[in-house]
Amino acid sequence: MKLEVKPSKAQTVAVIDFETTGLAPNGGGRATEIAAVLVRDGAIVDSYQSLMKTGAWVPPFIQELTGISNEMLAEAPAAESVMQDLAVFTRACPLVAHSAAFDKGFWQAEMALAGCTPDPAHESFACTVLLSRRLYPDAPNCRLGTLAQFHALPNSGRAHRALADAMTTAHLLLRIQNDVEERFATELAGMQAEHLLLSRLQRANKAALKRCVQDFAKRQVLQAA
């Protein structure tokens, strides 16, 4: 008798993007803007964006890159309030980012400074850079703008602004999910390319992607038995 996995409740993931004053929170960098885009069942369903005031100074080259000035941040809501809102908006959602190590560092640092209770779901980050390296070897590189052109993704606005970059990353995530489901349709047997699978694929050897999907599918079947 063949075991089948019953369709589960559609999973909501949050695609996030930060604009910052520097490269890392442990080097004194602080966030200047945050966006989160919710993706569920193959579609973008909601979004949140805000500038955030930390009191940190934005260097001129960052202002030129992002268009975010110190004057703009002087009128922005406090970072603590923004992150507390984000904690509610993304509650129980696994997270996705492009170059996730960068965004994860700022997410954890800003959430801690805001006094937010850690959400277990936020421990799991999927990275669209790592996934693209494994799935799209023909892409010229894995910069977000390059991948957007490579896949002809919708134009989401000015690059290096949080909402535009989060939207582009969300569209990239949807493309990745679709491509994984098509490429490994036999192995998945109707299962979705959910966050847990992507989190495993991003660390798998390029030559072992099929085996990774097979192992994931087997575990899902056993858990459903």
mmCIF file with all atom_site columns, C-alpha atoms in Angstrom:
data_model
loop_
_atom_site.group_PDB
_atom_site.id
_atom_site.type_symbol
_atom_site.label_atom_id
_atom_site.label_alt_id
_atom_site.label_comp_id
_atom_site.label_asym_id
_atom_site.label_entity_id
_atom_site.label_seq_id
_atom_site.pdbx_PDB_ins_code
_atom_site.Cartn_x
_atom_site.Cartn_y
_atom_site.Cartn_z
_atom_site.occupancy
_atom_site.B_iso_or_equiv
_atom_site.pdbx_formal_charge
_atom_site.auth_seq_id
_atom_site.auth_comp_id
_atom_site.auth_asym_id
_atom_site.auth_atom_id
_atom_site.pdbx_PDB_model_num
ATOM 1   C CA . MET A 1 1   ? 0.000  0.000  0.000   1.00 0.00 ? 1   MET A CA 1
ATOM 2   C CA . LYS A 1 2   ? 1.453  3.345  -1.055  1.00 0.00 ? 2   LYS A CA 1
ATOM 3   C CA . LEU A 1 3   ? 1.536  6.049  1.597   1.00 0.00 ? 3   LEU A CA 1
ATOM 4   C CA . GLU A 1 4   ? 0.600  9.541  0.526   1.00 0.00 ? 4   GLU A CA 1
ATOM 5   C CA . VAL A 1 5   ? 1.264  12.833 2.240   1.00 0.00 ? 5   VAL A CA 1
ATOM 6   C CA . LYS A 1 6   ? -1.933 14.747 2.846   1.00 0.00 ? 6   LYS A CA 1
ATOM 7   C CA . PRO A 1 7   ? -1.779 18.387 1.763   1.00 0.00 ? 7   PRO A CA 1
ATOM 8   C CA . SER A 1 8   ? -0.829 20.546 4.741   1.00 0.00 ? 8   SER A CA 1
ATOM 9   C CA . LYS A 1 9   ? -2.036 24.010 5.584   1.00 0.00 ? 9   LYS A CA 1
ATOM 10  C CA . ALA A 1 10  ? -0.359 26.542 3.309   1.00 0.00 ? 10  ALA A CA 1
ATOM 11  C CA . GLN A 1 11  ? 2.849  27.779 4.893   1.00 0.00 ? 11  GLN A CA 1
ATOM 12  C CA . THR A 1 12  ? 3.508  31.518 5.130   1.00 0.00 ? 12  THR A CA 1
ATOM 13  C CA . VAL A 1 13  ? 7.115  32.664 4.876   1.00 0.00 ? 13  VAL A CA 1
ATOM 14  C CA . ALA A 1 14  ? 8.457  36.181 5.340   1.00 0.00 ? 14  ALA A CA 1
ATOM 15  C CA . VAL A 1 15  ? 10.989 37.557 2.875   1.00 0.00 ? 15  VAL A CA 1
ATOM 16  C CA . ILE A 1 16  ? 12.967 40.319 4.567   1.00 0.00 ? 16  ILE A CA 1
ATOM 17  C CA . ASP A 1 17  ? 15.466 42.979 3.539   1.00 0.00 ? 17  ASP A CA 1
ATOM 18  C CA . PHE A 1 18  ? 17.412 45.562 5.524   1.00 0.00 ? 18  PHE A CA 1
ATOM 19  C CA . GLU A 1 19  ? 19.116 48.765 4.491   1.00 0.00 ? 19  GLU A CA 1
ATOM 20  C CA . THR A 1 20  ? 21.845 49.658 6.980   1.00 0.00 ? 20  THR A CA 1
ATOM 21  C CA . THR A 1 21  ? 24.621 52.067 7.894   1.00 0.00 ? 21  THR A CA 1
ATOM 22  C CA . GLY A 1 22  ? 27.314 49.399 7.704   1.00 0.00 ? 22  GLY A CA 1
ATOM 23  C CA . LEU A 1 23  ? 28.195 45.825 6.912   1.00 0.00 ? 23  LEU A CA 1
ATOM 24  C CA . ALA A 1 24  ? 27.607 44.171 10.280  1.00 0.00 ? 24  ALA A CA 1
ATOM 25  C CA . PRO A 1 25  ? 25.932 44.932 13.616  1.00 0.00 ? 25  PRO A CA 1
ATOM 26  C CA . ASN A 1 26  ? 29.023 43.793 15.516  1.00 0.00 ? 26  ASN A CA 1
ATOM 27  C CA . GLY A 1 27  ? 30.972 46.480 13.655  1.00 0.00 ? 27  GLY A CA 1
ATOM 28  C CA . GLY A 1 28  ? 28.617 49.236 14.734  1.00 0.00 ? 28  GLY A CA 1
ATOM 29  C CA . GLY A 1 29  ? 26.189 49.000 11.827  1.00 0.00 ? 29  GLY A CA 1
ATOM 30  C CA . ARG A 1 30  ? 22.530 49.756 12.436  1.00 0.00 ? 30  ARG A CA 1
ATOM 31  C CA . ALA A 1 31  ? 19.445 49.325 10.316  1.00 0.00 ? 31  ALA A CA 1
ATOM 32  C CA . THR A 1 32  ? 17.953 52.307 8.505   1.00 0.00 ? 32  THR A CA 1
ATOM 33  C CA . GLU A 1 33  ? 15.041 50.561 6.763   1.00 0.00 ? 33  GLU A CA 1
ATOM 34  C CA . ILE A 1 34  ? 13.297 47.185 6.909   1.00 0.00 ? 34  ILE A CA 1
ATOM 35  C CA . ALA A 1 35  ? 10.771 45.464 4.696   1.00 0.00 ? 35  ALA A CA 1
ATOM 36  C CA . ALA A 1 36  ? 9.030  42.123 4.974   1.00 0.00 ? 36  ALA A CA 1
ATOM 37  C CA . VAL A 1 37  ? 6.974  40.481 2.230   1.00 0.00 ? 37  VAL A CA 1
ATOM 38  C CA . LEU A 1 38  ? 4.708  37.558 3.086   1.00 0.00 ? 38  LEU A CA 1
ATOM 39  C CA . VAL A 1 39  ? 4.533  34.676 0.614   1.00 0.00 ? 39  VAL A CA 1
ATOM 40  C CA . ARG A 1 40  ? 1.927  31.931 0.856   1.00 0.00 ? 40  ARG A CA 1
ATOM 41  C CA . ASP A 1 41  ? 0.734  29.231 -1.513  1.00 0.00 ? 41  ASP A CA 1
ATOM 42  C CA . GLY A 1 42  ? 2.646  30.561 -4.515  1.00 0.00 ? 42  GLY A CA 1
ATOM 43  C CA . ALA A 1 43  ? 1.688  34.222 -4.126  1.00 0.00 ? 43  ALA A CA 1
ATOM 44  C CA . ILE A 1 44  ? 2.701  37.451 -2.411  1.00 0.00 ? 44  ILE A CA 1
ATOM 45  C CA . VAL A 1 45  ? -0.050 38.180 0.103   1.00 0.00 ? 45  VAL A CA 1
ATOM 46  C CA . ASP A 1 46  ? 1.106  41.128 2.230   1.00 0.00 ? 46  ASP A CA 1
ATOM 47  C CA . SER A 1 47  ? 4.004  43.478 2.919   1.00 0.00 ? 47  SER A CA 1
ATOM 48  C CA . TYR A 1 48  ? 5.418  45.837 5.537   1.00 0.00 ? 48  TYR A CA 1
ATOM 49  C CA . GLN A 1 49  ? 8.006  48.610 5.130   1.00 0.00 ? 49  GLN A CA 1
ATOM 50  C CA . SER A 1 50  ? 9.388  51.317 7.365   1.00 0.00 ? 50  SER A CA 1
ATOM 51  C CA . LEU A 1 51  ? 12.375 53.557 7.848   1.00 0.00 ? 51  LEU A CA 1
ATOM 52  C CA . MET A 1 52  ? 13.745 53.251 11.365  1.00 0.00 ? 52  MET A CA 1
ATOM 53  C CA . LYS A 1 53  ? 15.505 55.747 13.594  1.00 0.00 ? 53  LYS A CA 1
ATOM 54  C CA . THR A 1 54  ? 18.400 54.413 15.657  1.00 0.00 ? 54  THR A CA 1
ATOM 55  C CA . GLY A 1 55  ? 20.434 57.586 16.099  1.00 0.00 ? 55  GLY A CA 1
ATOM 56  C CA . ALA A 1 56  ? 23.214 56.113 13.969  1.00 0.00 ? 56  ALA A CA 1
ATOM 57  C CA . TRP A 1 57  ? 24.842 58.339 11.343  1.00 0.00 ? 57  TRP A CA 1
ATOM 58  C CA . VAL A 1 58  ? 24.463 57.365 7.683   1.00 0.00 ? 58  VAL A CA 1
ATOM 59  C CA . PRO A 1 59  ? 27.716 57.832 5.724   1.00 0.00 ? 59  PRO A CA 1
ATOM 60  C CA . PRO A 1 60  ? 27.525 59.807 2.458   1.00 0.00 ? 60  PRO A CA 1
ATOM 61  C CA . PHE A 1 61  ? 28.250 56.786 0.246   1.00 0.00 ? 61  PHE A CA 1
ATOM 62  C CA . ILE A 1 62  ? 25.396 54.854 1.887   1.00 0.00 ? 62  ILE A CA 1
ATOM 63  C CA . GLN A 1 63  ? 23.083 57.821 1.363   1.00 0.00 ? 63  GLN A CA 1
ATOM 64  C CA . GLU A 1 64  ? 24.045 57.860 -2.306  1.00 0.00 ? 64  GLU A CA 1
ATOM 65  C CA . LEU A 1 65  ? 23.555 54.097 -2.643  1.00 0.00 ? 65  LEU A CA 1
ATOM 66  C CA . THR A 1 66  ? 20.184 53.884 -0.917  1.00 0.00 ? 66  THR A CA 1
ATOM 67  C CA . GLY A 1 67  ? 18.747 57.368 -1.160  1.00 0.00 ? 67  GLY A CA 1
ATOM 68  C CA . ILE A 1 68  ? 18.148 57.274 2.605   1.00 0.00 ? 68  ILE A CA 1
ATOM 69  C CA . SER A 1 69  ? 19.433 60.439 4.293   1.00 0.00 ? 69  SER A CA 1
ATOM 70  C CA . ASN A 1 70  ? 20.027 61.383 7.906   1.00 0.00 ? 70  ASN A CA 1
ATOM 71  C CA . GLU A 1 71  ? 17.266 63.967 7.522   1.00 0.00 ? 71  GLU A CA 1
ATOM 72  C CA . MET A 1 72  ? 14.794 61.268 6.491   1.00 0.00 ? 72  MET A CA 1
ATOM 73  C CA . LEU A 1 73  ? 15.694 59.113 9.470   1.00 0.00 ? 73  LEU A CA 1
ATOM 74  C CA . ALA A 1 74  ? 15.268 62.005 11.895  1.00 0.00 ? 74  ALA A CA 1
ATOM 75  C CA . GLU A 1 75  ? 11.539 61.840 11.173  1.00 0.00 ? 75  GLU A CA 1
ATOM 76  C CA . ALA A 1 76  ? 11.329 58.023 11.134  1.00 0.00 ? 76  ALA A CA 1
ATOM 77  C CA . PRO A 1 77  ? 9.714  55.884 13.864  1.00 0.00 ? 77  PRO A CA 1
ATOM 78  C CA . ALA A 1 78  ? 11.992 54.470 16.545  1.00 0.00 ? 78  ALA A CA 1
ATOM 79  C CA . ALA A 1 79  ? 13.729 51.227 15.625  1.00 0.00 ? 79  ALA A CA 1
ATOM 80  C CA . GLU A 1 80  ? 12.317 49.524 18.727  1.00 0.00 ? 80  GLU A CA 1
ATOM 81  C CA . SER A 1 81  ? 8.748  50.237 17.630  1.00 0.00 ? 81  SER A CA 1
ATOM 82  C CA . VAL A 1 82  ? 9.416  49.096 14.071  1.00 0.00 ? 82  VAL A CA 1
ATOM 83  C CA . MET A 1 83  ? 10.965 45.807 15.141  1.00 0.00 ? 83  MET A CA 1
ATOM 84  C CA . GLN A 1 84  ? 8.160  45.141 17.601  1.00 0.00 ? 84  GLN A CA 1
ATOM 85  C CA . ASP A 1 85  ? 5.682  45.627 14.749  1.00 0.00 ? 85  ASP A CA 1
ATOM 86  C CA . LEU A 1 86  ? 7.753  43.287 12.569  1.00 0.00 ? 86  LEU A CA 1
ATOM 87  C CA . ALA A 1 87  ? 7.790  40.637 15.284  1.00 0.00 ? 87  ALA A CA 1
ATOM 88  C CA . VAL A 1 88  ? 3.987  40.582 15.156  1.00 0.00 ? 88  VAL A CA 1
ATOM 89  C CA . PHE A 1 89  ? 3.786  40.823 11.359  1.00 0.00 ? 89  PHE A CA 1
ATOM 90  C CA . THR A 1 90  ? 6.136  37.854 10.857  1.00 0.00 ? 90  THR A CA 1
ATOM 91  C CA . ARG A 1 91  ? 5.051  35.757 13.852  1.00 0.00 ? 91  ARG A CA 1
ATOM 92  C CA . ALA A 1 92  ? 5.514  32.018 13.242  1.00 0.00 ? 92  ALA A CA 1
ATOM 93  C CA . CYS A 1 93  ? 6.900  32.650 9.745   1.00 0.00 ? 93  CYS A CA 1
ATOM 94  C CA . PRO A 1 94  ? 10.195 31.113 8.636   1.00 0.00 ? 94  PRO A CA 1
ATOM 95  C CA . LEU A 1 95  ? 12.410 33.782 7.072   1.00 0.00 ? 95  LEU A CA 1
ATOM 96  C CA . VAL A 1 96  ? 14.000 34.203 3.652   1.00 0.00 ? 96  VAL A CA 1
ATOM 97  C CA . ALA A 1 97  ? 16.547 36.759 2.463   1.00 0.00 ? 97  ALA A CA 1
ATOM 98  C CA . HIS A 1 98  ? 18.987 37.329 -0.355  1.00 0.00 ? 98  HIS A CA 1
ATOM 99  C CA . SER A 1 99  ? 22.427 36.869 1.214   1.00 0.00 ? 99  SER A CA 1
ATOM 100 C CA . ALA A 1 100 ? 20.684 35.739 4.373   1.00 0.00 ? 100 ALA A CA 1
ATOM 101 C CA . ALA A 1 101 ? 23.764 35.828 6.645   1.00 0.00 ? 101 ALA A CA 1
ATOM 102 C CA . PHE A 1 102 ? 23.765 39.626 6.359   1.00 0.00 ? 102 PHE A CA 1
ATOM 103 C CA . ASP A 1 103 ? 20.062 40.095 7.060   1.00 0.00 ? 103 ASP A CA 1
ATOM 104 C CA . LYS A 1 104 ? 20.012 37.439 9.788   1.00 0.00 ? 104 LYS A CA 1
ATOM 105 C CA . GLY A 1 105 ? 22.711 39.284 11.709  1.00 0.00 ? 105 GLY A CA 1
ATOM 106 C CA . PHE A 1 106 ? 20.791 42.558 11.638  1.00 0.00 ? 106 PHE A CA 1
ATOM 107 C CA . TRP A 1 107 ? 17.467 40.818 12.325  1.00 0.00 ? 107 TRP A CA 1
ATOM 108 C CA . GLN A 1 108 ? 18.778 39.196 15.475  1.00 0.00 ? 108 GLN A CA 1
ATOM 109 C CA . ALA A 1 109 ? 20.610 42.320 16.639  1.00 0.00 ? 109 ALA A CA 1
ATOM 110 C CA . GLU A 1 110 ? 17.726 44.731 16.090  1.00 0.00 ? 110 GLU A CA 1
ATOM 111 C CA . MET A 1 111 ? 15.184 42.326 17.592  1.00 0.00 ? 111 MET A CA 1
ATOM 112 C CA . ALA A 1 112 ? 17.355 41.972 20.695  1.00 0.00 ? 112 ALA A CA 1
ATOM 113 C CA . LEU A 1 113 ? 17.808 45.738 21.024  1.00 0.00 ? 113 LEU A CA 1
ATOM 114 C CA . ALA A 1 114 ? 14.032 46.131 20.719  1.00 0.00 ? 114 ALA A CA 1
ATOM 115 C CA . GLY A 1 115 ? 13.488 43.631 23.538  1.00 0.00 ? 115 GLY A CA 1
ATOM 116 C CA . CYS A 1 116 ? 11.494 41.255 21.356  1.00 0.00 ? 116 CYS A CA 1
ATOM 117 C CA . THR A 1 117 ? 10.986 37.696 22.535  1.00 0.00 ? 117 THR A CA 1
ATOM 118 C CA . PRO A 1 118 ? 12.769 35.343 20.093  1.00 0.00 ? 118 PRO A CA 1
ATOM 119 C CA . ASP A 1 119 ? 10.398 33.536 17.749  1.00 0.00 ? 119 ASP A CA 1
ATOM 120 C CA . PRO A 1 120 ? 11.472 29.913 17.120  1.00 0.00 ? 120 PRO A CA 1
ATOM 121 C CA . ALA A 1 121 ? 10.291 30.197 13.510  1.00 0.00 ? 121 ALA A CA 1
ATOM 122 C CA . HIS A 1 122 ? 12.786 33.010 12.923  1.00 0.00 ? 122 HIS A CA 1
ATOM 123 C CA . GLU A 1 123 ? 15.727 30.734 13.606  1.00 0.00 ? 123 GLU A CA 1
ATOM 124 C CA . SER A 1 124 ? 15.271 29.182 10.185  1.00 0.00 ? 124 SER A CA 1
ATOM 125 C CA . PHE A 1 125 ? 16.566 31.340 7.314   1.00 0.00 ? 125 PHE A CA 1
ATOM 126 C CA . ALA A 1 126 ? 16.573 30.313 3.672   1.00 0.00 ? 126 ALA A CA 1
ATOM 127 C CA . CYS A 1 127 ? 19.012 32.141 1.413   1.00 0.00 ? 127 CYS A CA 1
ATOM 128 C CA . THR A 1 128 ? 18.137 32.844 -2.220  1.00 0.00 ? 128 THR A CA 1
ATOM 129 C CA . VAL A 1 129 ? 21.842 33.382 -2.997  1.00 0.00 ? 129 VAL A CA 1
ATOM 130 C CA . LEU A 1 130 ? 22.790 29.879 -1.844  1.00 0.00 ? 130 LEU A CA 1
ATOM 131 C CA . LEU A 1 131 ? 19.795 28.347 -3.582  1.00 0.00 ? 131 LEU A CA 1
ATOM 132 C CA . SER A 1 132 ? 20.519 30.184 -6.830  1.00 0.00 ? 132 SER A CA 1
ATOM 133 C CA . ARG A 1 133 ? 24.120 29.002 -6.828  1.00 0.00 ? 133 ARG A CA 1
ATOM 134 C CA . ARG A 1 134 ? 22.890 25.432 -6.768  1.00 0.00 ? 134 ARG A CA 1
ATOM 135 C CA . LEU A 1 135 ? 19.921 25.728 -9.092  1.00 0.00 ? 135 LEU A CA 1
ATOM 136 C CA . TYR A 1 136 ? 21.081 28.246 -11.710 1.00 0.00 ? 136 TYR A CA 1
ATOM 137 C CA . PRO A 1 137 ? 24.690 27.556 -12.691 1.00 0.00 ? 137 PRO A CA 1
ATOM 138 C CA . ASP A 1 138 ? 24.115 29.390 -15.989 1.00 0.00 ? 138 ASP A CA 1
ATOM 139 C CA . ALA A 1 139 ? 23.370 32.715 -14.279 1.00 0.00 ? 139 ALA A CA 1
ATOM 140 C CA . PRO A 1 140 ? 26.231 35.235 -14.707 1.00 0.00 ? 140 PRO A CA 1
ATOM 141 C CA . ASN A 1 141 ? 26.337 35.770 -10.939 1.00 0.00 ? 141 ASN A CA 1
ATOM 142 C CA . CYS A 1 142 ? 24.007 35.667 -7.958  1.00 0.00 ? 142 CYS A CA 1
ATOM 143 C CA . ARG A 1 143 ? 23.500 39.380 -7.372  1.00 0.00 ? 143 ARG A CA 1
ATOM 144 C CA . LEU A 1 144 ? 19.832 40.170 -6.921  1.00 0.00 ? 144 LEU A CA 1
ATOM 145 C CA . GLY A 1 145 ? 19.673 42.507 -9.919  1.00 0.00 ? 145 GLY A CA 1
ATOM 146 C CA . THR A 1 146 ? 21.418 39.992 -12.152 1.00 0.00 ? 146 THR A CA 1
ATOM 147 C CA . LEU A 1 147 ? 19.051 37.189 -11.138 1.00 0.00 ? 147 LEU A CA 1
ATOM 148 C CA . ALA A 1 148 ? 16.056 39.474 -11.650 1.00 0.00 ? 148 ALA A CA 1
ATOM 149 C CA . GLN A 1 149 ? 17.187 40.060 -15.240 1.00 0.00 ? 149 GLN A CA 1
ATOM 150 C CA . PHE A 1 150 ? 18.141 36.414 -15.748 1.00 0.00 ? 150 PHE A CA 1
ATOM 151 C CA . HIS A 1 151 ? 14.635 35.267 -14.764 1.00 0.00 ? 151 HIS A CA 1
ATOM 152 C CA . ALA A 1 152 ? 12.805 38.322 -16.169 1.00 0.00 ? 152 ALA A CA 1
ATOM 153 C CA . LEU A 1 153 ? 11.278 39.006 -12.761 1.00 0.00 ? 153 LEU A CA 1
ATOM 154 C CA . PRO A 1 154 ? 8.855  41.922 -12.284 1.00 0.00 ? 154 PRO A CA 1
ATOM 155 C CA . ASN A 1 155 ? 10.434 45.345 -11.734 1.00 0.00 ? 155 ASN A CA 1
ATOM 156 C CA . SER A 1 156 ? 9.827  46.134 -8.066  1.00 0.00 ? 156 SER A CA 1
ATOM 157 C CA . GLY A 1 157 ? 11.355 49.624 -7.983  1.00 0.00 ? 157 GLY A CA 1
ATOM 158 C CA . ARG A 1 158 ? 14.676 51.186 -6.987  1.00 0.00 ? 158 ARG A CA 1
ATOM 159 C CA . ALA A 1 159 ? 17.361 48.724 -5.945  1.00 0.00 ? 159 ALA A CA 1
ATOM 160 C CA . HIS A 1 160 ? 18.864 49.166 -2.459  1.00 0.00 ? 160 HIS A CA 1
ATOM 161 C CA . ARG A 1 161 ? 15.541 50.161 -0.949  1.00 0.00 ? 161 ARG A CA 1
ATOM 162 C CA . ALA A 1 162 ? 14.145 47.592 1.421   1.00 0.00 ? 162 ALA A CA 1
ATOM 163 C CA . LEU A 1 163 ? 10.686 47.043 -0.037  1.00 0.00 ? 163 LEU A CA 1
ATOM 164 C CA . ALA A 1 164 ? 11.861 46.900 -3.656  1.00 0.00 ? 164 ALA A CA 1
ATOM 165 C CA . ASP A 1 165 ? 14.611 44.409 -2.809  1.00 0.00 ? 165 ASP A CA 1
ATOM 166 C CA . ALA A 1 166 ? 12.309 42.318 -0.613  1.00 0.00 ? 166 ALA A CA 1
ATOM 167 C CA . MET A 1 167 ? 9.709  42.211 -3.391  1.00 0.00 ? 167 MET A CA 1
ATOM 168 C CA . THR A 1 168 ? 12.307 41.151 -5.944  1.00 0.00 ? 168 THR A CA 1
ATOM 169 C CA . THR A 1 169 ? 13.570 38.478 -3.552  1.00 0.00 ? 169 THR A CA 1
ATOM 170 C CA . ALA A 1 170 ? 9.997  37.290 -3.006  1.00 0.00 ? 170 ALA A CA 1
ATOM 171 C CA . HIS A 1 171 ? 9.517  36.921 -6.762  1.00 0.00 ? 171 HIS A CA 1
ATOM 172 C CA . LEU A 1 172 ? 12.834 35.059 -6.927  1.00 0.00 ? 172 LEU A CA 1
ATOM 173 C CA . LEU A 1 173 ? 11.679 32.761 -4.115  1.00 0.00 ? 173 LEU A CA 1
ATOM 174 C CA . LEU A 1 174 ? 8.480  31.973 -6.023  1.00 0.00 ? 174 LEU A CA 1
ATOM 175 C CA . ARG A 1 175 ? 10.545 31.162 -9.113  1.00 0.00 ? 175 ARG A CA 1
ATOM 176 C CA . ILE A 1 176 ? 12.840 28.911 -7.062  1.00 0.00 ? 176 ILE A CA 1
ATOM 177 C CA . GLN A 1 177 ? 9.904  27.073 -5.504  1.00 0.00 ? 177 GLN A CA 1
ATOM 178 C CA . ASN A 1 178 ? 8.295  26.541 -8.896  1.00 0.00 ? 178 ASN A CA 1
ATOM 179 C CA . ASP A 1 179 ? 11.530 25.348 -10.488 1.00 0.00 ? 179 ASP A CA 1
ATOM 180 C CA . VAL A 1 180 ? 12.256 22.913 -7.645  1.00 0.00 ? 180 VAL A CA 1
ATOM 181 C CA . GLU A 1 181 ? 8.748  21.481 -7.885  1.00 0.00 ? 181 GLU A CA 1
ATOM 182 C CA . GLU A 1 182 ? 9.069  21.047 -11.653 1.00 0.00 ? 182 GLU A CA 1
ATOM 183 C CA . ARG A 1 183 ? 12.642 19.743 -11.657 1.00 0.00 ? 183 ARG A CA 1
ATOM 184 C CA . PHE A 1 184 ? 11.981 17.218 -8.904  1.00 0.00 ? 184 PHE A CA 1
ATOM 185 C CA . ALA A 1 185 ? 8.322  16.492 -9.635  1.00 0.00 ? 185 ALA A CA 1
ATOM 186 C CA . THR A 1 186 ? 8.827  12.722 -9.542  1.00 0.00 ? 186 THR A CA 1
ATOM 187 C CA . GLU A 1 187 ? 10.637 12.794 -6.207  1.00 0.00 ? 187 GLU A CA 1
ATOM 188 C CA . LEU A 1 188 ? 8.191  15.221 -4.594  1.00 0.00 ? 188 LEU A CA 1
ATOM 189 C CA . ALA A 1 189 ? 5.070  13.450 -5.881  1.00 0.00 ? 189 ALA A CA 1
ATOM 190 C CA . GLY A 1 190 ? 2.893  16.513 -5.434  1.00 0.00 ? 190 GLY A CA 1
ATOM 191 C CA . MET A 1 191 ? 4.582  17.912 -2.326  1.00 0.00 ? 191 MET A CA 1
ATOM 192 C CA . GLN A 1 192 ? 5.408  21.614 -2.273  1.00 0.00 ? 192 GLN A CA 1
ATOM 193 C CA . ALA A 1 193 ? 8.900  23.069 -2.155  1.00 0.00 ? 193 ALA A CA 1
ATOM 194 C CA . GLU A 1 194 ? 8.370  24.316 1.366   1.00 0.00 ? 194 GLU A CA 1
ATOM 195 C CA . HIS A 1 195 ? 10.827 26.210 3.529   1.00 0.00 ? 195 HIS A CA 1
ATOM 196 C CA . LEU A 1 196 ? 12.284 23.127 5.190   1.00 0.00 ? 196 LEU A CA 1
ATOM 197 C CA . LEU A 1 197 ? 13.222 21.607 1.852   1.00 0.00 ? 197 LEU A CA 1
ATOM 198 C CA . LEU A 1 198 ? 14.786 24.838 0.619   1.00 0.00 ? 198 LEU A CA 1
ATOM 199 C CA . SER A 1 199 ? 16.773 25.145 3.847   1.00 0.00 ? 199 SER A CA 1
ATOM 200 C CA . ARG A 1 200 ? 18.253 21.715 3.156   1.00 0.00 ? 200 ARG A CA 1
ATOM 201 C CA . LEU A 1 201 ? 18.828 22.260 -0.548  1.00 0.00 ? 201 LEU A CA 1
ATOM 202 C CA . GLN A 1 202 ? 20.796 25.460 0.075   1.00 0.00 ? 202 GLN A CA 1
ATOM 203 C CA . ARG A 1 203 ? 23.448 23.441 1.933   1.00 0.00 ? 203 ARG A CA 1
ATOM 204 C CA . ALA A 1 204 ? 23.460 20.402 -0.343  1.00 0.00 ? 204 ALA A CA 1
ATOM 205 C CA . ASN A 1 205 ? 26.237 19.610 -2.778  1.00 0.00 ? 205 ASN A CA 1
ATOM 206 C CA . LYS A 1 206 ? 25.210 20.549 -6.313  1.00 0.00 ? 206 LYS A CA 1
ATOM 207 C CA . ALA A 1 207 ? 25.583 16.923 -7.386  1.00 0.00 ? 207 ALA A CA 1
ATOM 208 C CA . ALA A 1 208 ? 23.391 15.717 -4.525  1.00 0.00 ? 208 ALA A CA 1
ATOM 209 C CA . LEU A 1 209 ? 20.295 17.872 -4.962  1.00 0.00 ? 209 LEU A CA 1
ATOM 210 C CA . LYS A 1 210 ? 18.159 14.980 -6.171  1.00 0.00 ? 210 LYS A CA 1
ATOM 211 C CA . ARG A 1 211 ? 19.189 12.830 -3.206  1.00 0.00 ? 211 ARG A CA 1
ATOM 212 C CA . CYS A 1 212 ? 18.394 15.712 -0.847  1.00 0.00 ? 212 CYS A CA 1
ATOM 213 C CA . VAL A 1 213 ? 14.869 15.984 -2.287  1.00 0.00 ? 213 VAL A CA 1
ATOM 214 C CA . GLN A 1 214 ? 14.402 12.215 -2.119  1.00 0.00 ? 214 GLN A CA 1
ATOM 215 C CA . ASP A 1 215 ? 15.431 12.153 1.549   1.00 0.00 ? 215 ASP A CA 1
ATOM 216 C CA . PHE A 1 216 ? 13.092 15.034 2.342   1.00 0.00 ? 216 PHE A CA 1
ATOM 217 C CA . ALA A 1 217 ? 10.163 13.337 0.587   1.00 0.00 ? 217 ALA A CA 1
ATOM 218 C CA . LYS A 1 218 ? 10.781 10.046 2.384   1.00 0.00 ? 218 LYS A CA 1
ATOM 219 C CA . ARG A 1 219 ? 10.777 11.778 5.774   1.00 0.00 ? 219 ARG A CA 1
ATOM 220 C CA . GLN A 1 220 ? 7.534  13.529 4.933   1.00 0.00 ? 220 GLN A CA 1
ATOM 221 C CA . VAL A 1 221 ? 5.893  10.236 3.981   1.00 0.00 ? 221 VAL A CA 1
ATOM 222 C CA . LEU A 1 222 ? 7.119  8.552  7.159   1.00 0.00 ? 222 LEU A CA 1
ATOM 223 C CA . GLN A 1 223 ? 5.852  11.424 9.316   1.00 0.00 ? 223 GLN A CA 1
ATOM 224 C CA . ALA A 1 224 ? 2.462  11.168 7.626   1.00 0.00 ? 224 ALA A CA 1
ATOM 225 C CA . ALA A 1 225 ? 2.212  7.432  8.141   1.00 0.00 ? 225 ALA A CA 1
#
